[in-house]
mmCIF file of C-alpha atoms in Angstrom:
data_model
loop_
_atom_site.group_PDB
_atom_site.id
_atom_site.type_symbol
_atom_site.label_atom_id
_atom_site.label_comp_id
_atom_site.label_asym_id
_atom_site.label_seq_id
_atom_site.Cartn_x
_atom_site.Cartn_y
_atom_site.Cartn_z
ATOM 1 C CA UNK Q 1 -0.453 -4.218 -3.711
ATOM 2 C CA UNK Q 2 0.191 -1.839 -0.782
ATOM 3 C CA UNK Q 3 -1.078 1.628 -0.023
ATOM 4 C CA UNK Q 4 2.829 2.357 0.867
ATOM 5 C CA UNK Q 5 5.364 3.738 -1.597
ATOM 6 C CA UNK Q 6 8.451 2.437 -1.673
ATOM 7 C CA UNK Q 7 12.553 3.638 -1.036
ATOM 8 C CA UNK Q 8 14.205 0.994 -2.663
ATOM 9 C CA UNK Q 9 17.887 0.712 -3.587
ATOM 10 C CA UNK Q 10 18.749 -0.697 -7.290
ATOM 11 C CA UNK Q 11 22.500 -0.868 -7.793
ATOM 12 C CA UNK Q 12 23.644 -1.703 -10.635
ATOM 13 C CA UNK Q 13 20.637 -2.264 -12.692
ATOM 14 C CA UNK Q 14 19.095 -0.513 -15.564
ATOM 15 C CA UNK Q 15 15.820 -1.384 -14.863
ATOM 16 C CA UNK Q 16 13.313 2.100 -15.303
ATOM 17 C CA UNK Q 17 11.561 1.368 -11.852
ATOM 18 C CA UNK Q 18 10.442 4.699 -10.033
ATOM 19 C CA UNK Q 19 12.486 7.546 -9.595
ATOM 20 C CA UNK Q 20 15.194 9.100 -7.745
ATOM 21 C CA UNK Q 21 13.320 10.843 -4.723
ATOM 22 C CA UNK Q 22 14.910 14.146 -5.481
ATOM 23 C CA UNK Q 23 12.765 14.514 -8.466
ATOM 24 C CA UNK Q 24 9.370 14.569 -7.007
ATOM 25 C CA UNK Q 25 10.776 17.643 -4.563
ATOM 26 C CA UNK Q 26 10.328 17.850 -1.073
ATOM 27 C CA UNK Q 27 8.890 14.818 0.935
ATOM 28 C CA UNK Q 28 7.693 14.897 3.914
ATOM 29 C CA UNK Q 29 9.137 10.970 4.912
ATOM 30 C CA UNK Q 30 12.785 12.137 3.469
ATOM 31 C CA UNK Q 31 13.331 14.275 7.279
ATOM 32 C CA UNK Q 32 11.813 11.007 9.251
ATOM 33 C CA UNK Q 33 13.967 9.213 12.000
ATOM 34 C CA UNK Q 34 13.020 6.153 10.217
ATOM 35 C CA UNK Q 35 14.093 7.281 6.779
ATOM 36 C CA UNK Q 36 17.529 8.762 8.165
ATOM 37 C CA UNK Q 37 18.178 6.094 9.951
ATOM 38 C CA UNK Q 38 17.838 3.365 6.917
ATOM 39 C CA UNK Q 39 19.768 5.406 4.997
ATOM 40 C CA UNK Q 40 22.442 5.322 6.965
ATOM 41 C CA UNK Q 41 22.422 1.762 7.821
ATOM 42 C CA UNK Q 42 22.312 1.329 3.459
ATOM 43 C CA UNK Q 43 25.546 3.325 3.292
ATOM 44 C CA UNK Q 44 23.796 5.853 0.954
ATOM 45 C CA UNK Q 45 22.654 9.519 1.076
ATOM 46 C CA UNK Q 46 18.846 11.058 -0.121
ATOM 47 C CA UNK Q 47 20.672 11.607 -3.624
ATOM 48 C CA UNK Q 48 22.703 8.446 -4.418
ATOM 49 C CA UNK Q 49 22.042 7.393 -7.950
ATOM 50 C CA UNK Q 50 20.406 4.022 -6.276
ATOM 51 C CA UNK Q 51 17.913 5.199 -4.841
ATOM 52 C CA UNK Q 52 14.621 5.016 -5.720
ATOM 53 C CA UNK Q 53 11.322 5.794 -5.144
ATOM 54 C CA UNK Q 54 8.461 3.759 -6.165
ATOM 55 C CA UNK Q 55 4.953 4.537 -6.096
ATOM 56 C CA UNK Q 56 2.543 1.529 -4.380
ATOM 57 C CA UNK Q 57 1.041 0.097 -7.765
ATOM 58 C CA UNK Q 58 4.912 -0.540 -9.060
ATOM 59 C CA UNK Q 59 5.647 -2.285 -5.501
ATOM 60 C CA UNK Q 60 4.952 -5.469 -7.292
ATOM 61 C CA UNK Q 61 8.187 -5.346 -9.600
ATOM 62 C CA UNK Q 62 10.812 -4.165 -7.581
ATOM 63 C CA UNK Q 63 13.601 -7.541 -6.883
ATOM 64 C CA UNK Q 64 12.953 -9.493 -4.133
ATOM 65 C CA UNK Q 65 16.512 -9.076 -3.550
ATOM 66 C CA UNK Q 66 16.557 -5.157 -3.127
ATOM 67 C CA UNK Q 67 16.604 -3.363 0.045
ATOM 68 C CA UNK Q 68 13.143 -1.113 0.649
ATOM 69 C CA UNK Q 69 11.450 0.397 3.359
ATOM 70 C CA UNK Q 70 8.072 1.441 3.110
ATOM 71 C CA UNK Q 71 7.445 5.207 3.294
ATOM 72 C CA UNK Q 72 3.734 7.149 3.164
ATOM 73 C CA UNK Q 73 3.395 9.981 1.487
ATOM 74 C CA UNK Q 74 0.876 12.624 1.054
ATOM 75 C CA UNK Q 75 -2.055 12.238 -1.529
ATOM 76 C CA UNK Q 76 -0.051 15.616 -3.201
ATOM 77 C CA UNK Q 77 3.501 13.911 -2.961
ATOM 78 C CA UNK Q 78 1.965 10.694 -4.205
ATOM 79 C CA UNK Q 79 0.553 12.371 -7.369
ATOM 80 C CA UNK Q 80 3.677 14.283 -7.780
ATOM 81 C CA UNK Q 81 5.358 10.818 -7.669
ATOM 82 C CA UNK Q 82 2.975 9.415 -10.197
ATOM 83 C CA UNK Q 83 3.513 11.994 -12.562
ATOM 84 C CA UNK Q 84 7.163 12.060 -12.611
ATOM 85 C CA UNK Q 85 6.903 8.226 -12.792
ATOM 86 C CA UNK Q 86 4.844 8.037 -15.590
ATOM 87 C CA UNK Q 87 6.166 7.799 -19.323
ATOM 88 C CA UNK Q 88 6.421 11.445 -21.214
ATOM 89 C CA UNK Q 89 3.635 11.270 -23.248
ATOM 90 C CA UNK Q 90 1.560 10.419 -20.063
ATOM 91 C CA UNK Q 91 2.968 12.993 -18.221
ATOM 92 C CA UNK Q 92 2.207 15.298 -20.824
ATOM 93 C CA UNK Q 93 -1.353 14.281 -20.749
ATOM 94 C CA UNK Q 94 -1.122 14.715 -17.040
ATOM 95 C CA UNK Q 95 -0.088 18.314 -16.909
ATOM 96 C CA UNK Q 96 -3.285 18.997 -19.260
ATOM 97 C CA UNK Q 97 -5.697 17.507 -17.267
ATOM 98 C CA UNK Q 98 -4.054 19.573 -14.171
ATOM 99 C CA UNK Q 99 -4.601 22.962 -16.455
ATOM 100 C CA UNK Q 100 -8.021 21.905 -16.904
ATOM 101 C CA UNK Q 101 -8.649 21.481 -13.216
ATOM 102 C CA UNK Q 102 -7.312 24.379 -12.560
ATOM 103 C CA UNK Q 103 -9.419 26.341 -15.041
ATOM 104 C CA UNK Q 104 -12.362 24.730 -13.464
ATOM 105 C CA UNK Q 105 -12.514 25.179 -10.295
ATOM 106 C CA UNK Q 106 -14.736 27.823 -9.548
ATOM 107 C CA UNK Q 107 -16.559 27.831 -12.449
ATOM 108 C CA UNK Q 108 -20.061 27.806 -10.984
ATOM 109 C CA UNK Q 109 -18.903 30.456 -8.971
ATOM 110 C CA UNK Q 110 -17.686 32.700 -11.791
ATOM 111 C CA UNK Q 111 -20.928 31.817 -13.815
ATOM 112 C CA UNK Q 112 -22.861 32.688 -10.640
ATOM 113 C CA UNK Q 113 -21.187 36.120 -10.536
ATOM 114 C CA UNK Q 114 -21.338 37.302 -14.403
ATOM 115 C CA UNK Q 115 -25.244 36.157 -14.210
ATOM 116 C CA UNK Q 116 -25.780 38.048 -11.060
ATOM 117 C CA UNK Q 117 -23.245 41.446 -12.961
ATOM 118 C CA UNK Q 118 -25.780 41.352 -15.295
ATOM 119 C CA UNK Q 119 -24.037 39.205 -17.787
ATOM 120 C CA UNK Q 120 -26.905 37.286 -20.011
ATOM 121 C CA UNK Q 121 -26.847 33.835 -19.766
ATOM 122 C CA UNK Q 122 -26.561 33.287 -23.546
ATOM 123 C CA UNK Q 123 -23.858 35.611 -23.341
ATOM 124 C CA UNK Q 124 -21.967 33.542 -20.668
ATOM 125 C CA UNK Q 125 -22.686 30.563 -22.639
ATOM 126 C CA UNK Q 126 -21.501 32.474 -25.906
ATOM 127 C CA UNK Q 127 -18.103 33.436 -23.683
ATOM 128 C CA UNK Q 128 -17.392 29.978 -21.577
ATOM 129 C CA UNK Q 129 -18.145 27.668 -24.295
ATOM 130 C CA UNK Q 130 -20.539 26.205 -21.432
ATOM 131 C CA UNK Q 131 -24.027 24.805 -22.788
ATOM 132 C CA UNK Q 132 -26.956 27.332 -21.926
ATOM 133 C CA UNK Q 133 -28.820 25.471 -19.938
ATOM 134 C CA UNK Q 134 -25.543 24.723 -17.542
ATOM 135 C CA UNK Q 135 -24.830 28.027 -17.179
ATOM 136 C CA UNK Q 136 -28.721 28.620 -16.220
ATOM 137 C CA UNK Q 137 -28.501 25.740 -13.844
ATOM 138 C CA UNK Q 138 -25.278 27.563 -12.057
ATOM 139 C CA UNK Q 139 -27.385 30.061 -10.211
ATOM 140 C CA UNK Q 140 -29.622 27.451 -8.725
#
């Protein structure tokens, strides 16, 4: 397996492998010399229904035959790849997991400050859900 993703062209298939590169937004690799410059020698534009993108741990199934160039992306374009790669229910899941991280962050913090208000702790605990002796353990 590589560390690389993948542009790879696929014309004329069906096969389900990555995704158009236009779906994970803007990527960094997309403005490169390098990237330009394969594209042009391909005949084919960013958006050309061919074109795919294919994150490193998929490498392994794309033809032997197709044309690809190895392109690095960014650990945030790489998960956006992932997750537009990955099957709907997964995806799903995905976006879930990101609302969770997102509620989380912080969270000693917050406990920190409602202790430190004046907030009791079994209150906090009573508000967050959090077990009481976590939310103790937050300011210390």
């Amino acid at each position: 397996m590589t560390d690389d993703a993948y542009l790879v062209l696929l014309p004329g298939t069906t096969t389900a492998l990555g995704v158009p590169p236009a779906a994970v937004g803007d990527l960094a690799c997309m403005d490169t010399p390098a990237v330009q410059a394969w594209l042009q020698a391909q005949g084919v534009t960013a958006d050309s229904p061919e074109l795919r993108l294919v994150p490193p741990e998929e490498t392994a199934a794309v033809p032997e035959d197709a044309e690809r160039l190895p392109v690095p992306l960014g650990d945030e374009e790489l998960s956006r790849l992932r997750h537009h790669a990955a099957p709907p229910d997964l995806a799903r899941l995905e976006e879930e997991l990101l609302a969770y991280r997102t509620c989380t962050d912080g969270r000693n913090a917050l406990l920190t400050r409602a202790l430190a208000a004046g907030v009791p702790a079994h209150r906090v605990a009573e508000l967050t859900g959090e077990d009481l002796a976590t939310v103790k353990a937050a300011t210390g």
